[in-house]
Amino acid sequence: MQHLTIPRGPIELAADLYLPDDRDATPLRAVVLSTPGSSVKEQIGANYAARLAARGLAALVFDPAHQGRSGGEPRDLEDPYRRGEDISYAIDALGTLPGIDPERIGVLGICAGGGYAVHTARTDHRIKAVGTVVPGNMGTSFRGFQPDGPVAALDAMAKARTQENRTGELGRDAWLPDTLEDAAAAGTTDLDTTQAITYYRTPRGGHERSTNRRLSRGDSLLLGYDAFHLVDQLMTQPLQVVLAGRRGTTGSYESGMRLWEMAPNPVDLMVVEGAGHYEMYDVPEYVDAATERLAAFYTEHL
């Protein structure tokens, strides 16, 4: 694994490039990973990148702008459009590296990163193959999370931003309750939420640079976003979709099936029976099964 810095306009992205141990002089196929919201490269992305490299592919995982070790102010911004641009900047850098074939670059998006990867692949056709694992459409999810509807939420966000401009203090929200005890106190018993906390907020999967905080003023961008807009017309690349067999409240099963039905060139649909959304992040039997299938997909289509 090699540490890289990727130029992104006035800032830099922190990235890790995973390479196969055994390789000849033939330029490598490569995959850029787009990871879940609020995660950093050492978490879910590393789990998949290391396994893809063990199967003969170069795999690049990075911290998004404004998050992790990457540059960008204000911190903790989850801007879906910038997340897509990050992928294209990663391809810029990857395509210039010795030993990488710039004509054989694919993308792998996981959870929210799945939607970001798809949205980018529609218009960046340097991406030759698109893989997704439990893909989410953050726009659909965020609109569904608003108890009084998205329009009322946008009205409230407008007032909050006006207040922030007066005080200079930027608001931040938690993606998840910080502990299982906080979730129980709030009356949250949903299995997906508790599994997310068990992954992100415990030593199992937590990381010091994964803050569990989201800059509030970015939420209006998420509310107006549609990761799958024009997919049926523009995303002509081969598509692999990997879904968790246990449907839950994340909506990734439904989102993945919608993507599968919309895509002009769907190649392979895999449902990992018994797995939940967050179990696809690090449970070895599920991640191994997914990456075995993904590696075969990329080997054939890159």
PDB file of C-alpha atoms in Angstrom:
ATOM      1  CA  MET A   1       0.000   0.000   0.000  1.00  0.00           C
ATOM      2  CA  GLN A   2       1.328   3.430  -0.985  1.00  0.00           C
ATOM      3  CA  HIS A   3       0.272   6.799   0.450  1.00  0.00           C
ATOM      4  CA  LEU A   4      -0.533   9.415  -2.187  1.00  0.00           C
ATOM      5  CA  THR A   5      -1.631  13.029  -2.309  1.00  0.00           C
ATOM      6  CA  ILE A   6      -3.996  13.976  -5.113  1.00  0.00           C
ATOM      7  CA  PRO A   7      -4.099  17.594  -6.351  1.00  0.00           C
ATOM      8  CA  ARG A   8      -7.643  18.951  -6.243  1.00  0.00           C
ATOM      9  CA  GLY A   9      -7.542  22.589  -7.242  1.00  0.00           C
ATOM     10  CA  PRO A  10      -6.264  24.587  -4.236  1.00  0.00           C
ATOM     11  CA  ILE A  11      -6.352  21.579  -1.868  1.00  0.00           C
ATOM     12  CA  GLU A  12      -5.101  17.996  -1.810  1.00  0.00           C
ATOM     13  CA  LEU A  13      -6.831  14.682  -1.188  1.00  0.00           C
ATOM     14  CA  ALA A  14      -5.161  12.046   0.986  1.00  0.00           C
ATOM     15  CA  ALA A  15      -5.242   8.635  -0.680  1.00  0.00           C
ATOM     16  CA  ASP A  16      -3.943   5.080  -0.343  1.00  0.00           C
ATOM     17  CA  LEU A  17      -3.113   2.944  -3.367  1.00  0.00           C
ATOM     18  CA  TYR A  18      -3.283  -0.823  -2.873  1.00  0.00           C
ATOM     19  CA  LEU A  19      -1.273  -2.903  -5.340  1.00  0.00           C
ATOM     20  CA  PRO A  20      -1.030  -6.654  -5.969  1.00  0.00           C
ATOM     21  CA  ASP A  21       2.004  -8.370  -4.428  1.00  0.00           C
ATOM     22  CA  ASP A  22       2.657 -10.350  -7.587  1.00  0.00           C
ATOM     23  CA  ARG A  23       2.589  -8.491 -10.869  1.00  0.00           C
ATOM     24  CA  ASP A  24       4.515  -8.401 -14.117  1.00  0.00           C
ATOM     25  CA  ALA A  25       5.262  -5.457 -16.385  1.00  0.00           C
ATOM     26  CA  THR A  26       1.728  -5.402 -17.809  1.00  0.00           C
ATOM     27  CA  PRO A  27      -0.096  -2.170 -16.853  1.00  0.00           C
ATOM     28  CA  LEU A  28      -2.682  -2.869 -14.169  1.00  0.00           C
ATOM     29  CA  ARG A  29      -6.421  -2.542 -14.242  1.00  0.00           C
ATOM     30  CA  ALA A  30      -7.412  -0.096 -11.506  1.00  0.00           C
ATOM     31  CA  VAL A  31     -10.495   0.711  -9.416  1.00  0.00           C
ATOM     32  CA  VAL A  32     -11.246   3.991  -7.599  1.00  0.00           C
ATOM     33  CA  LEU A  33     -13.329   3.487  -4.459  1.00  0.00           C
ATOM     34  CA  SER A  34     -16.072   5.885  -3.372  1.00  0.00           C
ATOM     35  CA  THR A  35     -16.868   5.237   0.276  1.00  0.00           C
ATOM     36  CA  PRO A  36     -19.854   5.760   2.605  1.00  0.00           C
ATOM     37  CA  GLY A  37     -20.692   9.195   3.967  1.00  0.00           C
ATOM     38  CA  SER A  38     -18.617  10.199   7.003  1.00  0.00           C
ATOM     39  CA  SER A  39     -16.219   7.267   6.588  1.00  0.00           C
ATOM     40  CA  VAL A  40     -12.478   7.645   6.068  1.00  0.00           C
ATOM     41  CA  LYS A  41     -10.221   5.620   3.800  1.00  0.00           C
ATOM     42  CA  GLU A  42      -8.946   3.349   6.592  1.00  0.00           C
ATOM     43  CA  GLN A  43     -12.426   1.934   7.198  1.00  0.00           C
ATOM     44  CA  ILE A  44     -14.751   0.310   4.647  1.00  0.00           C
ATOM     45  CA  GLY A  45     -12.720   1.407   1.649  1.00  0.00           C
ATOM     46  CA  ALA A  46      -9.585  -0.273   2.956  1.00  0.00           C
ATOM     47  CA  ASN A  47     -11.465  -3.546   3.519  1.00  0.00           C
ATOM     48  CA  TYR A  48     -12.467  -3.691  -0.139  1.00  0.00           C
ATOM     49  CA  ALA A  49      -9.305  -2.161  -1.633  1.00  0.00           C
ATOM     50  CA  ALA A  50      -6.994  -4.670   0.059  1.00  0.00           C
ATOM     51  CA  ARG A  51      -9.102  -7.573  -1.142  1.00  0.00           C
ATOM     52  CA  LEU A  52      -9.260  -6.265  -4.718  1.00  0.00           C
ATOM     53  CA  ALA A  53      -5.474  -5.872  -4.739  1.00  0.00           C
ATOM     54  CA  ALA A  54      -5.093  -9.448  -3.507  1.00  0.00           C
ATOM     55  CA  ARG A  55      -7.075 -10.454  -6.601  1.00  0.00           C
ATOM     56  CA  GLY A  56      -4.793  -8.664  -9.037  1.00  0.00           C
ATOM     57  CA  LEU A  57      -6.271  -5.153  -9.276  1.00  0.00           C
ATOM     58  CA  ALA A  58      -4.865  -1.786  -8.261  1.00  0.00           C
ATOM     59  CA  ALA A  59      -7.324  -0.084  -5.891  1.00  0.00           C
ATOM     60  CA  LEU A  60      -7.292   3.580  -4.847  1.00  0.00           C
ATOM     61  CA  VAL A  61      -9.205   4.789  -1.791  1.00  0.00           C
ATOM     62  CA  PHE A  62      -9.211   8.412  -0.609  1.00  0.00           C
ATOM     63  CA  ASP A  63     -10.589  10.734   2.025  1.00  0.00           C
ATOM     64  CA  PRO A  64     -13.145  13.085   0.470  1.00  0.00           C
ATOM     65  CA  ALA A  65     -12.491  16.805   0.401  1.00  0.00           C
ATOM     66  CA  HIS A  66     -13.330  18.451   3.759  1.00  0.00           C
ATOM     67  CA  GLN A  67     -12.997  15.124   5.584  1.00  0.00           C
ATOM     68  CA  GLY A  68     -10.331  12.851   7.094  1.00  0.00           C
ATOM     69  CA  ARG A  69      -6.744  13.795   6.178  1.00  0.00           C
ATOM     70  CA  SER A  70      -7.829  15.618   2.997  1.00  0.00           C
ATOM     71  CA  GLY A  71      -7.850  19.383   2.769  1.00  0.00           C
ATOM     72  CA  GLY A  72     -10.844  21.647   2.488  1.00  0.00           C
ATOM     73  CA  GLU A  73     -12.699  24.084   4.721  1.00  0.00           C
ATOM     74  CA  PRO A  74     -15.146  24.058   6.374  1.00  0.00           C
ATOM     75  CA  ARG A  75     -14.647  20.577   7.790  1.00  0.00           C
ATOM     76  CA  ASP A  76     -17.242  17.787   7.782  1.00  0.00           C
ATOM     77  CA  LEU A  77     -18.970  19.018   4.626  1.00  0.00           C
ATOM     78  CA  GLU A  78     -20.911  16.270   2.819  1.00  0.00           C
ATOM     79  CA  ASP A  79     -21.447  17.851  -0.587  1.00  0.00           C
ATOM     80  CA  PRO A  80     -22.614  15.166  -3.040  1.00  0.00           C
ATOM     81  CA  TYR A  81     -21.432  17.148  -6.053  1.00  0.00           C
ATOM     82  CA  ARG A  82     -17.950  17.619  -4.637  1.00  0.00           C
ATOM     83  CA  ARG A  83     -17.864  13.927  -3.717  1.00  0.00           C
ATOM     84  CA  GLY A  84     -18.386  13.160  -7.395  1.00  0.00           C
ATOM     85  CA  GLU A  85     -15.679  15.628  -8.408  1.00  0.00           C
ATOM     86  CA  ASP A  86     -13.322  13.928  -5.948  1.00  0.00           C
ATOM     87  CA  ILE A  87     -13.671  10.706  -7.944  1.00  0.00           C
ATOM     88  CA  SER A  88     -12.738  12.463 -11.173  1.00  0.00           C
ATOM     89  CA  TYR A  89      -9.703  14.083  -9.548  1.00  0.00           C
ATOM     90  CA  ALA A  90      -8.671  10.641  -8.269  1.00  0.00           C
ATOM     91  CA  ILE A  91      -8.887   9.324 -11.846  1.00  0.00           C
ATOM     92  CA  ASP A  92      -6.760  12.267 -13.030  1.00  0.00           C
ATOM     93  CA  ALA A  93      -4.018  11.207 -10.623  1.00  0.00           C
ATOM     94  CA  LEU A  94      -4.374   7.465 -11.092  1.00  0.00           C
ATOM     95  CA  GLY A  95      -4.153   7.686 -14.859  1.00  0.00           C
ATOM     96  CA  THR A  96      -0.699   9.304 -14.689  1.00  0.00           C
ATOM     97  CA  LEU A  97       0.904   6.708 -12.397  1.00  0.00           C
ATOM     98  CA  PRO A  98       3.445   4.298 -13.889  1.00  0.00           C
ATOM     99  CA  GLY A  99       2.171   0.747 -14.059  1.00  0.00           C
ATOM    100  CA  ILE A 100      -1.516   1.761 -14.286  1.00  0.00           C
ATOM    101  CA  ASP A 101      -3.440   1.448 -17.546  1.00  0.00           C
ATOM    102  CA  PRO A 102      -5.427   4.733 -17.904  1.00  0.00           C
ATOM    103  CA  GLU A 103      -7.791   3.023 -20.353  1.00  0.00           C
ATOM    104  CA  ARG A 104      -8.811   0.366 -17.816  1.00  0.00           C
ATOM    105  CA  ILE A 105     -10.091   2.286 -14.788  1.00  0.00           C
ATOM    106  CA  GLY A 106     -13.306   1.387 -12.999  1.00  0.00           C
ATOM    107  CA  VAL A 107     -15.104   2.649  -9.922  1.00  0.00           C
ATOM    108  CA  LEU A 108     -16.539   0.916  -6.863  1.00  0.00           C
ATOM    109  CA  GLY A 109     -19.080   2.793  -4.745  1.00  0.00           C
ATOM    110  CA  ILE A 110     -20.271   1.613  -1.337  1.00  0.00           C
ATOM    111  CA  CYS A 111     -23.423   2.881   0.430  1.00  0.00           C
ATOM    112  CA  ALA A 112     -23.689   6.648  -0.253  1.00  0.00           C
ATOM    113  CA  GLY A 113     -20.488   6.289  -2.275  1.00  0.00           C
ATOM    114  CA  GLY A 114     -22.408   3.993  -4.603  1.00  0.00           C
ATOM    115  CA  GLY A 115     -24.697   6.834  -5.577  1.00  0.00           C
ATOM    116  CA  TYR A 116     -21.765   9.221  -5.918  1.00  0.00           C
ATOM    117  CA  ALA A 117     -19.922   6.734  -8.148  1.00  0.00           C
ATOM    118  CA  VAL A 118     -22.945   6.242 -10.398  1.00  0.00           C
ATOM    119  CA  HIS A 119     -23.601   9.976 -10.652  1.00  0.00           C
ATOM    120  CA  THR A 120     -19.970  10.537 -11.688  1.00  0.00           C
ATOM    121  CA  ALA A 121     -19.837   7.665 -14.167  1.00  0.00           C
ATOM    122  CA  ARG A 122     -22.763   9.145 -16.128  1.00  0.00           C
ATOM    123  CA  THR A 123     -20.578  11.980 -17.377  1.00  0.00           C
ATOM    124  CA  ASP A 124     -16.984  10.827 -16.785  1.00  0.00           C
ATOM    125  CA  HIS A 125     -16.578   8.110 -19.365  1.00  0.00           C
ATOM    126  CA  ARG A 126     -12.967   7.514 -18.461  1.00  0.00           C
ATOM    127  CA  ILE A 127     -14.709   5.168 -16.018  1.00  0.00           C
ATOM    128  CA  LYS A 128     -15.041   1.918 -17.960  1.00  0.00           C
ATOM    129  CA  ALA A 129     -16.941  -0.232 -15.430  1.00  0.00           C
ATOM    130  CA  VAL A 130     -19.139   0.574 -12.414  1.00  0.00           C
ATOM    131  CA  GLY A 131     -19.439  -1.624  -9.340  1.00  0.00           C
ATOM    132  CA  THR A 132     -21.643  -0.889  -6.332  1.00  0.00           C
ATOM    133  CA  VAL A 133     -22.132  -2.487  -2.915  1.00  0.00           C
ATOM    134  CA  VAL A 134     -25.333  -1.657  -0.993  1.00  0.00           C
ATOM    135  CA  PRO A 135     -25.650   1.561  -3.062  1.00  0.00           C
ATOM    136  CA  GLY A 136     -27.649   4.445  -1.668  1.00  0.00           C
ATOM    137  CA  ASN A 137     -29.184   7.504  -3.266  1.00  0.00           C
ATOM    138  CA  MET A 138     -28.524  10.177  -0.649  1.00  0.00           C
ATOM    139  CA  GLY A 139     -31.126  12.501  -2.082  1.00  0.00           C
ATOM    140  CA  THR A 140     -33.907   9.946  -1.751  1.00  0.00           C
ATOM    141  CA  SER A 141     -32.726   9.018   1.737  1.00  0.00           C
ATOM    142  CA  PHE A 142     -32.493  12.573   3.021  1.00  0.00           C
ATOM    143  CA  ARG A 143     -35.859  13.580   1.627  1.00  0.00           C
ATOM    144  CA  GLY A 144     -37.362  10.569   3.372  1.00  0.00           C
ATOM    145  CA  PHE A 145     -35.739  11.447   6.702  1.00  0.00           C
ATOM    146  CA  GLN A 146     -37.567  14.774   7.066  1.00  0.00           C
ATOM    147  CA  PRO A 147     -40.567  14.381   9.420  1.00  0.00           C
ATOM    148  CA  ASP A 148     -42.369  17.434   7.996  1.00  0.00           C
ATOM    149  CA  GLY A 149     -41.223  16.905   4.425  1.00  0.00           C
ATOM    150  CA  PRO A 150     -38.261  18.258   2.446  1.00  0.00           C
ATOM    151  CA  VAL A 151     -39.764  21.684   1.685  1.00  0.00           C
ATOM    152  CA  ALA A 152     -40.307  22.452   5.368  1.00  0.00           C
ATOM    153  CA  ALA A 153     -36.787  21.221   6.047  1.00  0.00           C
ATOM    154  CA  LEU A 154     -35.346  23.547   3.400  1.00  0.00           C
ATOM    155  CA  ASP A 155     -37.259  26.485   4.902  1.00  0.00           C
ATOM    156  CA  ALA A 156     -35.773  25.697   8.326  1.00  0.00           C
ATOM    157  CA  MET A 157     -32.283  25.334   6.817  1.00  0.00           C
ATOM    158  CA  ALA A 158     -32.588  28.732   5.158  1.00  0.00           C
ATOM    159  CA  LYS A 159     -33.342  30.360   8.521  1.00  0.00           C
ATOM    160  CA  ALA A 160     -30.522  28.470  10.190  1.00  0.00           C
ATOM    161  CA  ARG A 161     -27.995  29.584   7.582  1.00  0.00           C
ATOM    162  CA  THR A 162     -29.053  33.210   7.975  1.00  0.00           C
ATOM    163  CA  GLN A 163     -28.452  32.851  11.708  1.00  0.00           C
ATOM    164  CA  GLU A 164     -25.071  31.198  11.125  1.00  0.00           C
ATOM    165  CA  ASN A 165     -24.006  34.087   8.928  1.00  0.00           C
ATOM    166  CA  ARG A 166     -24.862  36.483  11.754  1.00  0.00           C
ATOM    167  CA  THR A 167     -23.034  34.563  14.470  1.00  0.00           C
ATOM    168  CA  GLY A 168     -20.222  32.992  12.453  1.00  0.00           C
ATOM    169  CA  GLU A 169     -20.836  29.643  14.170  1.00  0.00           C
ATOM    170  CA  LEU A 170     -21.401  26.717  11.793  1.00  0.00           C
ATOM    171  CA  GLY A 171     -23.815  24.037  12.956  1.00  0.00           C
ATOM    172  CA  ARG A 172     -23.034  20.332  12.829  1.00  0.00           C
ATOM    173  CA  ASP A 173     -25.285  17.312  13.225  1.00  0.00           C
ATOM    174  CA  ALA A 174     -24.474  13.739  14.190  1.00  0.00           C
ATOM    175  CA  TRP A 175     -24.924  11.098  11.516  1.00  0.00           C
ATOM    176  CA  LEU A 176     -25.710   8.571  14.266  1.00  0.00           C
ATOM    177  CA  PRO A 177     -26.134   8.500  18.028  1.00  0.00           C
ATOM    178  CA  ASP A 178     -22.613   8.407  19.441  1.00  0.00           C
ATOM    179  CA  THR A 179     -23.287   5.350  21.606  1.00  0.00           C
ATOM    180  CA  LEU A 180     -25.781   2.525  21.910  1.00  0.00           C
ATOM    181  CA  GLU A 181     -26.813   4.080  25.222  1.00  0.00           C
ATOM    182  CA  ASP A 182     -27.625   7.366  23.458  1.00  0.00           C
ATOM    183  CA  ALA A 183     -29.673   5.439  20.899  1.00  0.00           C
ATOM    184  CA  ALA A 184     -31.608   3.607  23.628  1.00  0.00           C
ATOM    185  CA  ALA A 185     -32.263   6.865  25.480  1.00  0.00           C
ATOM    186  CA  ALA A 186     -33.698   8.320  22.266  1.00  0.00           C
ATOM    187  CA  GLY A 187     -35.920   5.261  21.793  1.00  0.00           C
ATOM    188  CA  THR A 188     -33.972   4.040  18.747  1.00  0.00           C
ATOM    189  CA  THR A 189     -34.169   0.270  18.454  1.00  0.00           C
ATOM    190  CA  ASP A 190     -33.888  -0.167  14.691  1.00  0.00           C
ATOM    191  CA  LEU A 191     -31.448  -2.983  13.836  1.00  0.00           C
ATOM    192  CA  ASP A 192     -29.718  -1.109  11.014  1.00  0.00           C
ATOM    193  CA  THR A 193     -29.087   1.921  13.219  1.00  0.00           C
ATOM    194  CA  THR A 194     -27.712  -0.157  16.070  1.00  0.00           C
ATOM    195  CA  GLN A 195     -25.471  -2.081  13.657  1.00  0.00           C
ATOM    196  CA  ALA A 196     -24.215   1.214  12.222  1.00  0.00           C
ATOM    197  CA  ILE A 197     -23.341   2.440  15.723  1.00  0.00           C
ATOM    198  CA  THR A 198     -21.650  -0.869  16.501  1.00  0.00           C
ATOM    199  CA  TYR A 199     -19.500  -0.425  13.405  1.00  0.00           C
ATOM    200  CA  TYR A 200     -18.729   3.300  13.340  1.00  0.00           C
ATOM    201  CA  ARG A 201     -18.708   4.195  17.032  1.00  0.00           C
ATOM    202  CA  THR A 202     -16.818   1.271  18.602  1.00  0.00           C
ATOM    203  CA  PRO A 203     -13.265  -0.059  18.179  1.00  0.00           C
ATOM    204  CA  ARG A 204     -14.603  -2.598  15.678  1.00  0.00           C
ATOM    205  CA  GLY A 205     -14.745  -0.061  12.847  1.00  0.00           C
ATOM    206  CA  GLY A 206     -14.356   3.378  14.395  1.00  0.00           C
ATOM    207  CA  HIS A 207     -11.544   5.728  13.479  1.00  0.00           C
ATOM    208  CA  GLU A 208     -10.389   8.945  15.106  1.00  0.00           C
ATOM    209  CA  ARG A 209     -10.789  10.910  11.872  1.00  0.00           C
ATOM    210  CA  SER A 210     -14.319   9.630  11.235  1.00  0.00           C
ATOM    211  CA  THR A 211     -16.046  12.353  13.232  1.00  0.00           C
ATOM    212  CA  ASN A 212     -19.692  11.235  12.991  1.00  0.00           C
ATOM    213  CA  ARG A 213     -20.472  14.899  12.325  1.00  0.00           C
ATOM    214  CA  ARG A 214     -21.994  16.504   9.246  1.00  0.00           C
ATOM    215  CA  LEU A 215     -21.896  20.234   8.495  1.00  0.00           C
ATOM    216  CA  SER A 216     -25.540  21.289   8.671  1.00  0.00           C
ATOM    217  CA  ARG A 217     -25.437  23.678   5.728  1.00  0.00           C
ATOM    218  CA  GLY A 218     -24.602  20.774   3.400  1.00  0.00           C
ATOM    219  CA  ASP A 219     -27.967  19.134   4.064  1.00  0.00           C
ATOM    220  CA  SER A 220     -29.787  21.372   1.588  1.00  0.00           C
ATOM    221  CA  LEU A 221     -27.489  20.041  -1.152  1.00  0.00           C
ATOM    222  CA  LEU A 222     -28.338  16.476  -0.187  1.00  0.00           C
ATOM    223  CA  LEU A 223     -32.070  17.237  -0.212  1.00  0.00           C
ATOM    224  CA  GLY A 224     -31.901  18.435  -3.814  1.00  0.00           C
ATOM    225  CA  TYR A 225     -29.669  15.619  -5.058  1.00  0.00           C
ATOM    226  CA  ASP A 226     -30.603  12.660  -7.242  1.00  0.00           C
ATOM    227  CA  ALA A 227     -27.712  10.239  -7.733  1.00  0.00           C
ATOM    228  CA  PHE A 228     -29.536   8.405 -10.513  1.00  0.00           C
ATOM    229  CA  HIS A 229     -30.658  11.377 -12.612  1.00  0.00           C
ATOM    230  CA  LEU A 230     -30.180  10.555 -16.339  1.00  0.00           C
ATOM    231  CA  VAL A 231     -28.576   7.172 -15.574  1.00  0.00           C
ATOM    232  CA  ASP A 232     -30.883   5.566 -18.123  1.00  0.00           C
ATOM    233  CA  GLN A 233     -29.549   7.886 -20.829  1.00  0.00           C
ATOM    234  CA  LEU A 234     -25.900   8.498 -19.944  1.00  0.00           C
ATOM    235  CA  MET A 235     -24.415   5.658 -17.881  1.00  0.00           C
ATOM    236  CA  THR A 236     -23.542   3.189 -20.614  1.00  0.00           C
ATOM    237  CA  GLN A 237     -20.760   1.383 -18.721  1.00  0.00           C
ATOM    238  CA  PRO A 238     -21.165  -2.236 -17.543  1.00  0.00           C
ATOM    239  CA  LEU A 239     -22.757  -2.322 -14.084  1.00  0.00           C
ATOM    240  CA  GLN A 240     -22.338  -4.724 -11.151  1.00  0.00           C
ATOM    241  CA  VAL A 241     -24.732  -4.370  -8.193  1.00  0.00           C
ATOM    242  CA  VAL A 242     -24.123  -6.165  -4.874  1.00  0.00           C
ATOM    243  CA  LEU A 243     -26.949  -6.032  -2.330  1.00  0.00           C
ATOM    244  CA  ALA A 244     -27.434  -7.223   1.238  1.00  0.00           C
ATOM    245  CA  GLY A 245     -30.094  -9.921   1.370  1.00  0.00           C
ATOM    246  CA  ARG A 246     -31.692  -8.668   4.592  1.00  0.00           C
ATOM    247  CA  ARG A 247     -33.766  -5.634   3.742  1.00  0.00           C
ATOM    248  CA  GLY A 248     -33.694  -2.915   6.361  1.00  0.00           C
ATOM    249  CA  THR A 249     -34.327   0.764   6.879  1.00  0.00           C
ATOM    250  CA  THR A 250     -31.329   2.054   4.897  1.00  0.00           C
ATOM    251  CA  GLY A 251     -33.197   1.630   1.597  1.00  0.00           C
ATOM    252  CA  SER A 252     -30.086   0.298  -0.136  1.00  0.00           C
ATOM    253  CA  TYR A 253     -31.836  -2.842  -1.388  1.00  0.00           C
ATOM    254  CA  GLU A 254     -34.582  -0.798  -3.012  1.00  0.00           C
ATOM    255  CA  SER A 255     -32.081   1.766  -4.288  1.00  0.00           C
ATOM    256  CA  GLY A 256     -29.877  -0.935  -5.786  1.00  0.00           C
ATOM    257  CA  MET A 257     -32.796  -2.607  -7.519  1.00  0.00           C
ATOM    258  CA  ARG A 258     -33.924   0.723  -8.961  1.00  0.00           C
ATOM    259  CA  LEU A 259     -30.414   1.323 -10.267  1.00  0.00           C
ATOM    260  CA  TRP A 260     -30.328  -2.169 -11.771  1.00  0.00           C
ATOM    261  CA  GLU A 261     -33.618  -1.573 -13.574  1.00  0.00           C
ATOM    262  CA  MET A 262     -32.606   1.875 -14.852  1.00  0.00           C
ATOM    263  CA  ALA A 263     -29.102   1.117 -16.102  1.00  0.00           C
ATOM    264  CA  PRO A 264     -28.637   0.635 -19.858  1.00  0.00           C
ATOM    265  CA  ASN A 265     -25.931  -2.013 -19.396  1.00  0.00           C
ATOM    266  CA  PRO A 266     -26.572  -4.098 -16.261  1.00  0.00           C
ATOM    267  CA  VAL A 267     -24.226  -7.083 -16.197  1.00  0.00           C
ATOM    268  CA  ASP A 268     -24.423  -8.805 -12.819  1.00  0.00           C
ATOM    269  CA  LEU A 269     -26.711  -8.606  -9.778  1.00  0.00           C
ATOM    270  CA  MET A 270     -25.576 -10.322  -6.574  1.00  0.00           C
ATOM    271  CA  VAL A 271     -27.673 -10.614  -3.415  1.00  0.00           C
ATOM    272  CA  VAL A 272     -25.631 -11.692  -0.384  1.00  0.00           C
ATOM    273  CA  GLU A 273     -28.118 -13.764   1.578  1.00  0.00           C
ATOM    274  CA  GLY A 274     -28.127 -13.307   5.338  1.00  0.00           C
ATOM    275  CA  ALA A 275     -26.176 -10.054   5.258  1.00  0.00           C
ATOM    276  CA  GLY A 276     -27.442  -6.703   6.494  1.00  0.00           C
ATOM    277  CA  HIS A 277     -26.345  -3.361   5.060  1.00  0.00           C
ATOM    278  CA  TYR A 278     -23.643  -2.632   7.643  1.00  0.00           C
ATOM    279  CA  GLU A 279     -22.493  -6.228   7.761  1.00  0.00           C
ATOM    280  CA  MET A 280     -21.352  -5.718   4.166  1.00  0.00           C
ATOM    281  CA  TYR A 281     -18.734  -3.297   5.540  1.00  0.00           C
ATOM    282  CA  ASP A 282     -16.480  -5.752   7.366  1.00  0.00           C
ATOM    283  CA  VAL A 283     -17.928  -9.212   8.044  1.00  0.00           C
ATOM    284  CA  PRO A 284     -15.309 -11.375   6.292  1.00  0.00           C
ATOM    285  CA  GLU A 285     -17.598 -13.974   4.723  1.00  0.00           C
ATOM    286  CA  TYR A 286     -19.786 -11.270   3.173  1.00  0.00           C
ATOM    287  CA  VAL A 287     -16.985  -8.933   2.072  1.00  0.00           C
ATOM    288  CA  ASP A 288     -14.972 -11.830   0.652  1.00  0.00           C
ATOM    289  CA  ALA A 289     -17.954 -13.065  -1.357  1.00  0.00           C
ATOM    290  CA  ALA A 290     -18.642  -9.577  -2.712  1.00  0.00           C
ATOM    291  CA  THR A 291     -15.041  -8.844  -3.683  1.00  0.00           C
ATOM    292  CA  GLU A 292     -14.614 -12.214  -5.347  1.00  0.00           C
ATOM    293  CA  ARG A 293     -17.553 -11.399  -7.596  1.00  0.00           C
ATOM    294  CA  LEU A 294     -16.453  -7.788  -8.123  1.00  0.00           C
ATOM    295  CA  ALA A 295     -12.903  -8.803  -9.036  1.00  0.00           C
ATOM    296  CA  ALA A 296     -14.245 -11.161 -11.696  1.00  0.00           C
ATOM    297  CA  PHE A 297     -16.468  -8.360 -13.022  1.00  0.00           C
ATOM    298  CA  TYR A 298     -13.598  -5.866 -13.266  1.00  0.00           C
ATOM    299  CA  THR A 299     -11.237  -8.428 -14.762  1.00  0.00           C
ATOM    300  CA  GLU A 300     -13.734  -9.099 -17.534  1.00  0.00           C
ATOM    301  CA  HIS A 301     -14.868  -5.557 -18.217  1.00  0.00           C
ATOM    302  CA  LEU A 302     -11.696  -3.510 -17.759  1.00  0.00           C
TER     303      LEU A 302
END
